[in-house]
Amino acid sequence: MGIKIISNNKKAYHEYFIIEKYEAGIELFGTEVKSIRKGGISIKEAYCRIYKNEAFIENMHINPYEEGNIFNKDPYRNRKLLLHKNEIKKISEELALKGYTLVPLQVYFKNSKIKIEIGLCKGKKNYDKRLDLEKKDIKRNLERTFKAGQFKI
């Protein structure tokens, strides 16, 4: 069936250098899954944390399901990430020693299961962000000139 992206965190790519990516499952309830299927999820302000050898995602917003009434959970509750023990150990060592950050990058369906891609990231400085924007502008201008046929080889 493949992969269908539900939510993407473009801000993370602008704010951080992504060092390593991990795929994890999320511990969800039924009404949360139904709400996610309708597209009611936001990971822009979310972040991940390791606590007592377990990974959690915090501040991820899932809209309450309209037909869920009493079964709806708190939209901002902490949700457990399903990772292997050795992955959690490796990530927690990297976070402690090198000062990296754990950031959610995207949420997607993979063969009807909801997965989240988290990235081990290092923060960018302002000059790094400006450099990235300049590269993006140059690339966009080159694509325009090639598309318009102004450039002849």
Short mmCIF file of N, CA and C in Angstrom, two decimals:
data_model
loop_
_atom_site.label_atom_id
_atom_site.label_comp_id
_atom_site.label_asym_id
_atom_site.label_seq_id
_atom_site.Cartn_x
_atom_site.Cartn_y
_atom_site.Cartn_z
N MET A 1 0.82 -1.19 0.00
CA MET A 1 0.00 0.00 0.00
C MET A 1 0.87 1.26 0.00
N GLY A 2 2.00 1.25 0.73
CA GLY A 2 2.91 2.38 0.67
C GLY A 2 2.75 3.36 1.80
N ILE A 3 3.30 4.55 1.57
CA ILE A 3 3.34 5.60 2.58
C ILE A 3 2.49 6.79 2.15
N LYS A 4 1.65 7.29 3.08
CA LYS A 4 0.85 8.48 2.83
C LYS A 4 1.11 9.47 3.97
N ILE A 5 1.72 10.61 3.64
CA ILE A 5 2.08 11.59 4.66
C ILE A 5 0.83 12.33 5.14
N ILE A 6 0.69 12.43 6.46
CA ILE A 6 -0.44 13.12 7.07
C ILE A 6 -0.04 14.53 7.48
N SER A 7 1.09 14.64 8.18
CA SER A 7 1.54 15.94 8.68
C SER A 7 3.05 16.03 8.54
N ASN A 8 3.53 17.21 8.15
CA ASN A 8 4.95 17.43 7.92
C ASN A 8 5.40 18.62 8.75
N ASN A 9 6.59 18.55 9.32
CA ASN A 9 7.12 19.63 10.15
C ASN A 9 8.21 20.37 9.37
N LYS A 10 7.80 21.31 8.51
CA LYS A 10 8.75 22.06 7.69
C LYS A 10 9.63 22.96 8.55
N LYS A 11 9.11 23.40 9.67
CA LYS A 11 9.86 24.29 10.57
C LYS A 11 11.11 23.59 11.09
N ALA A 12 11.04 22.28 11.31
CA ALA A 12 12.18 21.53 11.84
C ALA A 12 13.34 21.55 10.86
N TYR A 13 13.04 21.46 9.56
CA TYR A 13 14.10 21.46 8.55
C TYR A 13 14.76 22.84 8.46
N HIS A 14 14.02 23.89 8.81
CA HIS A 14 14.57 25.24 8.78
C HIS A 14 15.39 25.53 10.04
N GLU A 15 14.95 25.01 11.17
CA GLU A 15 15.57 25.33 12.46
C GLU A 15 16.74 24.42 12.84
N TYR A 16 16.82 23.21 12.26
CA TYR A 16 17.80 22.22 12.72
C TYR A 16 18.53 21.55 11.55
N PHE A 17 19.74 21.06 11.84
CA PHE A 17 20.43 20.11 10.98
C PHE A 17 19.97 18.73 11.43
N ILE A 18 19.44 17.92 10.52
CA ILE A 18 18.98 16.58 10.89
C ILE A 18 20.17 15.63 10.77
N ILE A 19 20.58 15.06 11.89
CA ILE A 19 21.73 14.17 11.94
C ILE A 19 21.32 12.74 11.61
N GLU A 20 20.26 12.27 12.25
CA GLU A 20 19.82 10.90 12.07
C GLU A 20 18.30 10.83 12.20
N LYS A 21 17.67 9.92 11.44
CA LYS A 21 16.21 9.77 11.47
C LYS A 21 15.83 8.40 12.00
N TYR A 22 14.72 8.36 12.75
CA TYR A 22 14.20 7.12 13.28
C TYR A 22 12.70 7.04 12.98
N GLU A 23 12.22 5.82 12.78
CA GLU A 23 10.78 5.59 12.59
C GLU A 23 10.24 4.97 13.87
N ALA A 24 9.13 5.51 14.35
CA ALA A 24 8.53 5.00 15.59
C ALA A 24 7.03 4.91 15.44
N GLY A 25 6.43 4.02 16.22
CA GLY A 25 4.98 3.97 16.33
C GLY A 25 4.54 4.90 17.44
N ILE A 26 3.25 5.18 17.49
CA ILE A 26 2.71 6.05 18.53
C ILE A 26 1.61 5.28 19.26
N GLU A 27 1.59 5.39 20.58
CA GLU A 27 0.55 4.77 21.37
C GLU A 27 -0.68 5.68 21.35
N LEU A 28 -1.73 5.26 20.65
CA LEU A 28 -2.92 6.09 20.46
C LEU A 28 -4.18 5.34 20.89
N PHE A 29 -5.25 6.10 21.15
CA PHE A 29 -6.56 5.53 21.40
C PHE A 29 -7.40 5.60 20.13
N GLY A 30 -8.51 4.89 20.10
CA GLY A 30 -9.34 4.77 18.90
C GLY A 30 -9.83 6.09 18.35
N THR A 31 -10.31 6.98 19.20
CA THR A 31 -10.82 8.25 18.70
C THR A 31 -9.70 9.12 18.15
N GLU A 32 -8.49 8.98 18.70
CA GLU A 32 -7.35 9.73 18.18
C GLU A 32 -6.99 9.26 16.77
N VAL A 33 -7.04 7.95 16.57
CA VAL A 33 -6.74 7.40 15.24
C VAL A 33 -7.76 7.89 14.22
N LYS A 34 -9.02 7.90 14.60
CA LYS A 34 -10.06 8.37 13.68
C LYS A 34 -9.87 9.84 13.34
N SER A 35 -9.48 10.64 14.33
CA SER A 35 -9.23 12.05 14.09
C SER A 35 -8.02 12.26 13.18
N ILE A 36 -6.98 11.46 13.36
CA ILE A 36 -5.79 11.56 12.51
C ILE A 36 -6.14 11.18 11.08
N ARG A 37 -6.98 10.17 10.91
CA ARG A 37 -7.39 9.78 9.55
C ARG A 37 -8.10 10.91 8.83
N LYS A 38 -8.77 11.78 9.59
CA LYS A 38 -9.43 12.96 9.01
C LYS A 38 -8.46 14.12 8.81
N GLY A 39 -7.21 13.96 9.27
CA GLY A 39 -6.20 15.00 9.09
C GLY A 39 -6.13 16.00 10.23
N GLY A 40 -6.66 15.67 11.39
CA GLY A 40 -6.69 16.61 12.52
C GLY A 40 -5.49 16.47 13.43
N ILE A 41 -4.29 16.70 12.90
CA ILE A 41 -3.08 16.56 13.70
C ILE A 41 -2.10 17.68 13.36
N SER A 42 -1.37 18.15 14.37
CA SER A 42 -0.35 19.18 14.17
C SER A 42 0.89 18.83 15.00
N ILE A 43 2.07 18.84 14.34
CA ILE A 43 3.32 18.54 15.05
C ILE A 43 4.29 19.72 15.01
N LYS A 44 3.79 20.90 14.65
CA LYS A 44 4.67 22.06 14.51
C LYS A 44 5.37 22.43 15.80
N GLU A 45 4.67 22.41 16.91
CA GLU A 45 5.24 22.82 18.19
C GLU A 45 5.63 21.63 19.06
N ALA A 46 5.60 20.42 18.50
CA ALA A 46 5.87 19.21 19.28
C ALA A 46 7.37 18.96 19.44
N TYR A 47 7.71 18.22 20.47
CA TYR A 47 9.09 17.79 20.69
C TYR A 47 9.06 16.44 21.39
N CYS A 48 10.18 15.73 21.34
CA CYS A 48 10.27 14.41 21.94
C CYS A 48 11.21 14.45 23.13
N ARG A 49 11.02 13.49 24.04
CA ARG A 49 11.80 13.46 25.26
C ARG A 49 11.97 12.01 25.69
N ILE A 50 13.12 11.69 26.28
CA ILE A 50 13.36 10.36 26.84
C ILE A 50 13.22 10.50 28.36
N TYR A 51 12.36 9.67 28.95
CA TYR A 51 12.12 9.72 30.39
C TYR A 51 12.00 8.29 30.91
N LYS A 52 12.88 7.91 31.83
CA LYS A 52 12.91 6.56 32.42
C LYS A 52 12.96 5.47 31.34
N ASN A 53 13.87 5.63 30.41
CA ASN A 53 14.09 4.68 29.31
C ASN A 53 12.86 4.46 28.43
N GLU A 54 12.02 5.46 28.33
CA GLU A 54 10.88 5.43 27.42
C GLU A 54 10.85 6.75 26.67
N ALA A 55 10.43 6.70 25.42
CA ALA A 55 10.37 7.90 24.59
C ALA A 55 8.93 8.41 24.56
N PHE A 56 8.79 9.74 24.68
CA PHE A 56 7.47 10.37 24.66
C PHE A 56 7.48 11.53 23.68
N ILE A 57 6.33 11.81 23.08
CA ILE A 57 6.17 13.01 22.28
C ILE A 57 5.23 13.92 23.05
N GLU A 58 5.64 15.18 23.17
CA GLU A 58 4.87 16.14 23.96
C GLU A 58 4.44 17.30 23.07
N ASN A 59 3.31 17.87 23.44
CA ASN A 59 2.76 19.06 22.77
C ASN A 59 2.31 18.80 21.33
N MET A 60 2.07 17.54 20.98
CA MET A 60 1.51 17.21 19.67
C MET A 60 -0.01 17.34 19.80
N HIS A 61 -0.63 18.09 18.90
CA HIS A 61 -2.07 18.34 18.98
C HIS A 61 -2.83 17.41 18.05
N ILE A 62 -3.78 16.68 18.62
CA ILE A 62 -4.72 15.86 17.84
C ILE A 62 -6.11 16.37 18.16
N ASN A 63 -6.81 16.85 17.14
CA ASN A 63 -8.16 17.38 17.34
C ASN A 63 -9.08 16.32 17.95
N PRO A 64 -9.97 16.71 18.85
CA PRO A 64 -10.95 15.75 19.38
C PRO A 64 -11.88 15.27 18.25
N TYR A 65 -12.19 14.00 18.26
CA TYR A 65 -13.07 13.41 17.24
C TYR A 65 -14.50 13.84 17.52
N GLU A 66 -15.20 14.33 16.49
CA GLU A 66 -16.53 14.90 16.69
C GLU A 66 -17.53 13.91 17.27
N GLU A 67 -17.50 12.66 16.79
CA GLU A 67 -18.45 11.65 17.26
C GLU A 67 -17.93 10.88 18.47
N GLY A 68 -16.82 11.31 19.06
CA GLY A 68 -16.19 10.57 20.13
C GLY A 68 -16.73 10.84 21.51
N ASN A 69 -17.46 11.91 21.71
CA ASN A 69 -17.99 12.42 22.99
C ASN A 69 -17.14 12.04 24.22
N ILE A 70 -17.56 11.13 25.08
CA ILE A 70 -16.85 10.87 26.34
C ILE A 70 -15.54 10.10 26.14
N PHE A 71 -15.32 9.52 24.97
CA PHE A 71 -14.11 8.73 24.76
C PHE A 71 -12.93 9.57 24.27
N ASN A 72 -13.16 10.85 23.99
CA ASN A 72 -12.08 11.72 23.54
C ASN A 72 -11.08 11.95 24.66
N LYS A 73 -9.81 12.01 24.28
CA LYS A 73 -8.73 12.27 25.24
C LYS A 73 -8.29 13.72 25.10
N ASP A 74 -7.43 14.17 26.02
CA ASP A 74 -6.87 15.51 25.99
C ASP A 74 -6.06 15.68 24.70
N PRO A 75 -6.31 16.74 23.92
CA PRO A 75 -5.61 16.92 22.64
C PRO A 75 -4.10 17.08 22.77
N TYR A 76 -3.61 17.57 23.90
CA TYR A 76 -2.17 17.81 24.07
C TYR A 76 -1.49 16.81 25.01
N ARG A 77 -2.12 15.69 25.30
CA ARG A 77 -1.52 14.75 26.26
C ARG A 77 -0.22 14.17 25.70
N ASN A 78 0.65 13.73 26.61
CA ASN A 78 1.91 13.10 26.21
C ASN A 78 1.62 11.70 25.69
N ARG A 79 2.23 11.36 24.56
CA ARG A 79 2.01 10.05 23.96
C ARG A 79 3.31 9.29 23.90
N LYS A 80 3.24 8.02 24.18
CA LYS A 80 4.43 7.17 24.20
C LYS A 80 4.82 6.81 22.77
N LEU A 81 6.13 6.87 22.49
CA LEU A 81 6.65 6.45 21.20
C LEU A 81 7.13 5.01 21.31
N LEU A 82 6.84 4.21 20.30
CA LEU A 82 7.19 2.80 20.33
C LEU A 82 8.49 2.60 19.56
N LEU A 83 9.58 2.52 20.30
CA LEU A 83 10.92 2.30 19.75
C LEU A 83 11.55 1.09 20.42
N HIS A 84 12.55 0.49 19.79
CA HIS A 84 13.29 -0.60 20.40
C HIS A 84 14.16 -0.06 21.53
N LYS A 85 14.42 -0.92 22.50
CA LYS A 85 15.19 -0.53 23.67
C LYS A 85 16.58 -0.02 23.29
N ASN A 86 17.23 -0.71 22.33
CA ASN A 86 18.58 -0.28 21.94
C ASN A 86 18.56 1.06 21.20
N GLU A 87 17.49 1.36 20.47
CA GLU A 87 17.35 2.67 19.82
C GLU A 87 17.20 3.77 20.87
N ILE A 88 16.38 3.52 21.87
CA ILE A 88 16.18 4.51 22.94
C ILE A 88 17.49 4.76 23.68
N LYS A 89 18.24 3.69 23.95
CA LYS A 89 19.52 3.83 24.64
C LYS A 89 20.50 4.67 23.81
N LYS A 90 20.57 4.38 22.51
CA LYS A 90 21.47 5.12 21.63
C LYS A 90 21.08 6.60 21.56
N ILE A 91 19.78 6.87 21.42
CA ILE A 91 19.29 8.24 21.34
C ILE A 91 19.58 9.00 22.63
N SER A 92 19.31 8.37 23.78
CA SER A 92 19.53 9.06 25.05
C SER A 92 21.00 9.38 25.27
N GLU A 93 21.90 8.51 24.82
CA GLU A 93 23.34 8.79 24.92
C GLU A 93 23.71 9.98 24.05
N GLU A 94 23.18 10.03 22.83
CA GLU A 94 23.47 11.15 21.92
C GLU A 94 22.93 12.47 22.51
N LEU A 95 21.75 12.42 23.08
CA LEU A 95 21.15 13.63 23.66
C LEU A 95 21.98 14.14 24.83
N ALA A 96 22.48 13.22 25.64
CA ALA A 96 23.23 13.62 26.83
C ALA A 96 24.63 14.13 26.48
N LEU A 97 25.34 13.43 25.59
CA LEU A 97 26.74 13.77 25.31
C LEU A 97 26.91 14.93 24.35
N LYS A 98 26.19 14.92 23.26
CA LYS A 98 26.43 15.90 22.20
C LYS A 98 25.46 17.08 22.21
N GLY A 99 24.47 17.05 23.07
CA GLY A 99 23.55 18.19 23.16
C GLY A 99 22.59 18.29 21.99
N TYR A 100 22.21 17.17 21.41
CA TYR A 100 21.26 17.18 20.31
C TYR A 100 19.84 17.33 20.84
N THR A 101 18.89 17.50 19.91
CA THR A 101 17.48 17.62 20.23
C THR A 101 16.72 16.55 19.45
N LEU A 102 15.65 16.05 20.01
CA LEU A 102 14.83 15.05 19.35
C LEU A 102 13.54 15.73 18.89
N VAL A 103 13.33 15.80 17.56
CA VAL A 103 12.23 16.57 16.98
C VAL A 103 11.41 15.67 16.04
N PRO A 104 10.07 15.75 16.11
CA PRO A 104 9.26 15.01 15.13
C PRO A 104 9.32 15.69 13.76
N LEU A 105 9.53 14.90 12.72
CA LEU A 105 9.66 15.44 11.37
C LEU A 105 8.39 15.26 10.55
N GLN A 106 7.78 14.08 10.62
CA GLN A 106 6.52 13.86 9.89
C GLN A 106 5.75 12.70 10.49
N VAL A 107 4.44 12.74 10.27
CA VAL A 107 3.54 11.66 10.66
C VAL A 107 2.93 11.11 9.38
N TYR A 108 2.89 9.78 9.27
CA TYR A 108 2.41 9.19 8.03
C TYR A 108 1.79 7.81 8.29
N PHE A 109 1.02 7.36 7.30
CA PHE A 109 0.48 6.00 7.32
C PHE A 109 1.47 5.10 6.60
N LYS A 110 1.79 3.96 7.20
CA LYS A 110 2.62 2.96 6.54
C LYS A 110 1.88 1.64 6.67
N ASN A 111 1.29 1.20 5.57
CA ASN A 111 0.49 -0.03 5.57
C ASN A 111 -0.58 -0.02 6.66
N SER A 112 -1.37 1.04 6.69
CA SER A 112 -2.49 1.28 7.60
C SER A 112 -2.08 1.49 9.06
N LYS A 113 -0.81 1.55 9.36
CA LYS A 113 -0.33 1.87 10.71
C LYS A 113 0.14 3.33 10.71
N ILE A 114 -0.10 4.03 11.82
CA ILE A 114 0.36 5.41 11.93
C ILE A 114 1.76 5.41 12.51
N LYS A 115 2.68 5.98 11.77
CA LYS A 115 4.09 6.05 12.18
C LYS A 115 4.52 7.50 12.26
N ILE A 116 5.57 7.75 13.03
CA ILE A 116 6.13 9.08 13.13
C ILE A 116 7.63 8.98 12.87
N GLU A 117 8.14 9.92 12.11
CA GLU A 117 9.57 9.99 11.86
C GLU A 117 10.14 11.06 12.77
N ILE A 118 11.07 10.66 13.63
CA ILE A 118 11.71 11.61 14.53
C ILE A 118 13.16 11.77 14.12
N GLY A 119 13.67 12.95 14.33
CA GLY A 119 15.04 13.23 13.93
C GLY A 119 15.89 13.67 15.10
N LEU A 120 17.11 13.16 15.13
CA LEU A 120 18.12 13.62 16.06
C LEU A 120 18.75 14.84 15.42
N CYS A 121 18.58 16.00 16.02
CA CYS A 121 18.90 17.26 15.35
C CYS A 121 19.87 18.11 16.17
N LYS A 122 20.55 18.98 15.42
CA LYS A 122 21.43 19.98 16.02
C LYS A 122 20.93 21.34 15.56
N GLY A 123 20.78 22.28 16.47
CA GLY A 123 20.24 23.59 16.14
C GLY A 123 21.11 24.38 15.18
N LYS A 124 20.47 25.13 14.28
CA LYS A 124 21.17 25.99 13.34
C LYS A 124 21.36 27.38 13.95
N LYS A 125 22.42 28.02 13.57
CA LYS A 125 22.64 29.42 13.93
C LYS A 125 21.95 30.28 12.87
N ASN A 126 21.82 31.58 13.15
CA ASN A 126 21.14 32.48 12.21
C ASN A 126 21.83 32.53 10.86
N TYR A 127 23.18 32.53 10.85
CA TYR A 127 23.87 32.59 9.56
C TYR A 127 23.68 31.32 8.75
N ASP A 128 23.48 30.17 9.42
CA ASP A 128 23.19 28.93 8.71
C ASP A 128 21.82 29.01 8.04
N LYS A 129 20.86 29.60 8.73
CA LYS A 129 19.51 29.75 8.16
C LYS A 129 19.53 30.66 6.96
N ARG A 130 20.29 31.77 7.06
CA ARG A 130 20.38 32.70 5.92
C ARG A 130 21.05 32.02 4.73
N LEU A 131 22.08 31.22 4.99
CA LEU A 131 22.77 30.51 3.92
C LEU A 131 21.82 29.56 3.21
N ASP A 132 21.00 28.84 3.97
CA ASP A 132 20.02 27.93 3.38
C ASP A 132 19.01 28.68 2.52
N LEU A 133 18.55 29.84 2.99
CA LEU A 133 17.60 30.63 2.21
C LEU A 133 18.23 31.12 0.91
N GLU A 134 19.50 31.53 0.96
CA GLU A 134 20.19 31.98 -0.25
C GLU A 134 20.30 30.84 -1.26
N LYS A 135 20.67 29.64 -0.79
CA LYS A 135 20.77 28.48 -1.67
C LYS A 135 19.41 28.15 -2.31
N LYS A 136 18.37 28.27 -1.51
CA LYS A 136 17.02 28.00 -2.00
C LYS A 136 16.63 29.00 -3.10
N ASP A 137 16.95 30.29 -2.88
CA ASP A 137 16.66 31.32 -3.88
C ASP A 137 17.43 31.08 -5.17
N ILE A 138 18.70 30.74 -5.06
CA ILE A 138 19.52 30.47 -6.25
C ILE A 138 18.96 29.29 -7.02
N LYS A 139 18.59 28.24 -6.31
CA LYS A 139 18.03 27.05 -6.97
C LYS A 139 16.72 27.40 -7.68
N ARG A 140 15.87 28.19 -7.02
CA ARG A 140 14.59 28.58 -7.61
C ARG A 140 14.81 29.42 -8.88
N ASN A 141 15.76 30.36 -8.82
CA ASN A 141 16.05 31.19 -10.00
C ASN A 141 16.60 30.36 -11.15
N LEU A 142 17.47 29.39 -10.87
CA LEU A 142 18.00 28.51 -11.92
C LEU A 142 16.87 27.70 -12.56
N GLU A 143 15.98 27.18 -11.73
CA GLU A 143 14.86 26.41 -12.28
C GLU A 143 13.97 27.28 -13.16
N ARG A 144 13.76 28.53 -12.77
CA ARG A 144 12.96 29.45 -13.59
C ARG A 144 13.60 29.70 -14.95
N THR A 145 14.92 29.93 -14.93
CA THR A 145 15.60 30.22 -16.20
C THR A 145 15.59 29.00 -17.11
N PHE A 146 15.78 27.82 -16.57
CA PHE A 146 15.73 26.62 -17.40
C PHE A 146 14.33 26.37 -17.93
N LYS A 147 13.32 26.61 -17.10
CA LYS A 147 11.93 26.37 -17.50
C LYS A 147 11.50 27.37 -18.58
N ALA A 148 11.93 28.61 -18.44
CA ALA A 148 11.54 29.64 -19.41
C ALA A 148 12.29 29.50 -20.72
N GLY A 149 13.36 28.70 -20.75
CA GLY A 149 14.11 28.50 -21.99
C GLY A 149 15.03 29.66 -22.31
N GLN A 150 15.36 30.49 -21.32
CA GLN A 150 16.25 31.61 -21.55
C GLN A 150 17.71 31.18 -21.62
N PHE A 151 18.01 30.04 -21.03
CA PHE A 151 19.39 29.57 -20.98
C PHE A 151 19.62 28.59 -22.12
N LYS A 152 20.61 28.86 -22.98
CA LYS A 152 20.92 27.99 -24.10
C LYS A 152 22.27 27.35 -23.89
N ILE A 153 22.37 26.08 -24.19
CA ILE A 153 23.64 25.39 -24.06
C ILE A 153 24.29 25.23 -25.41
#
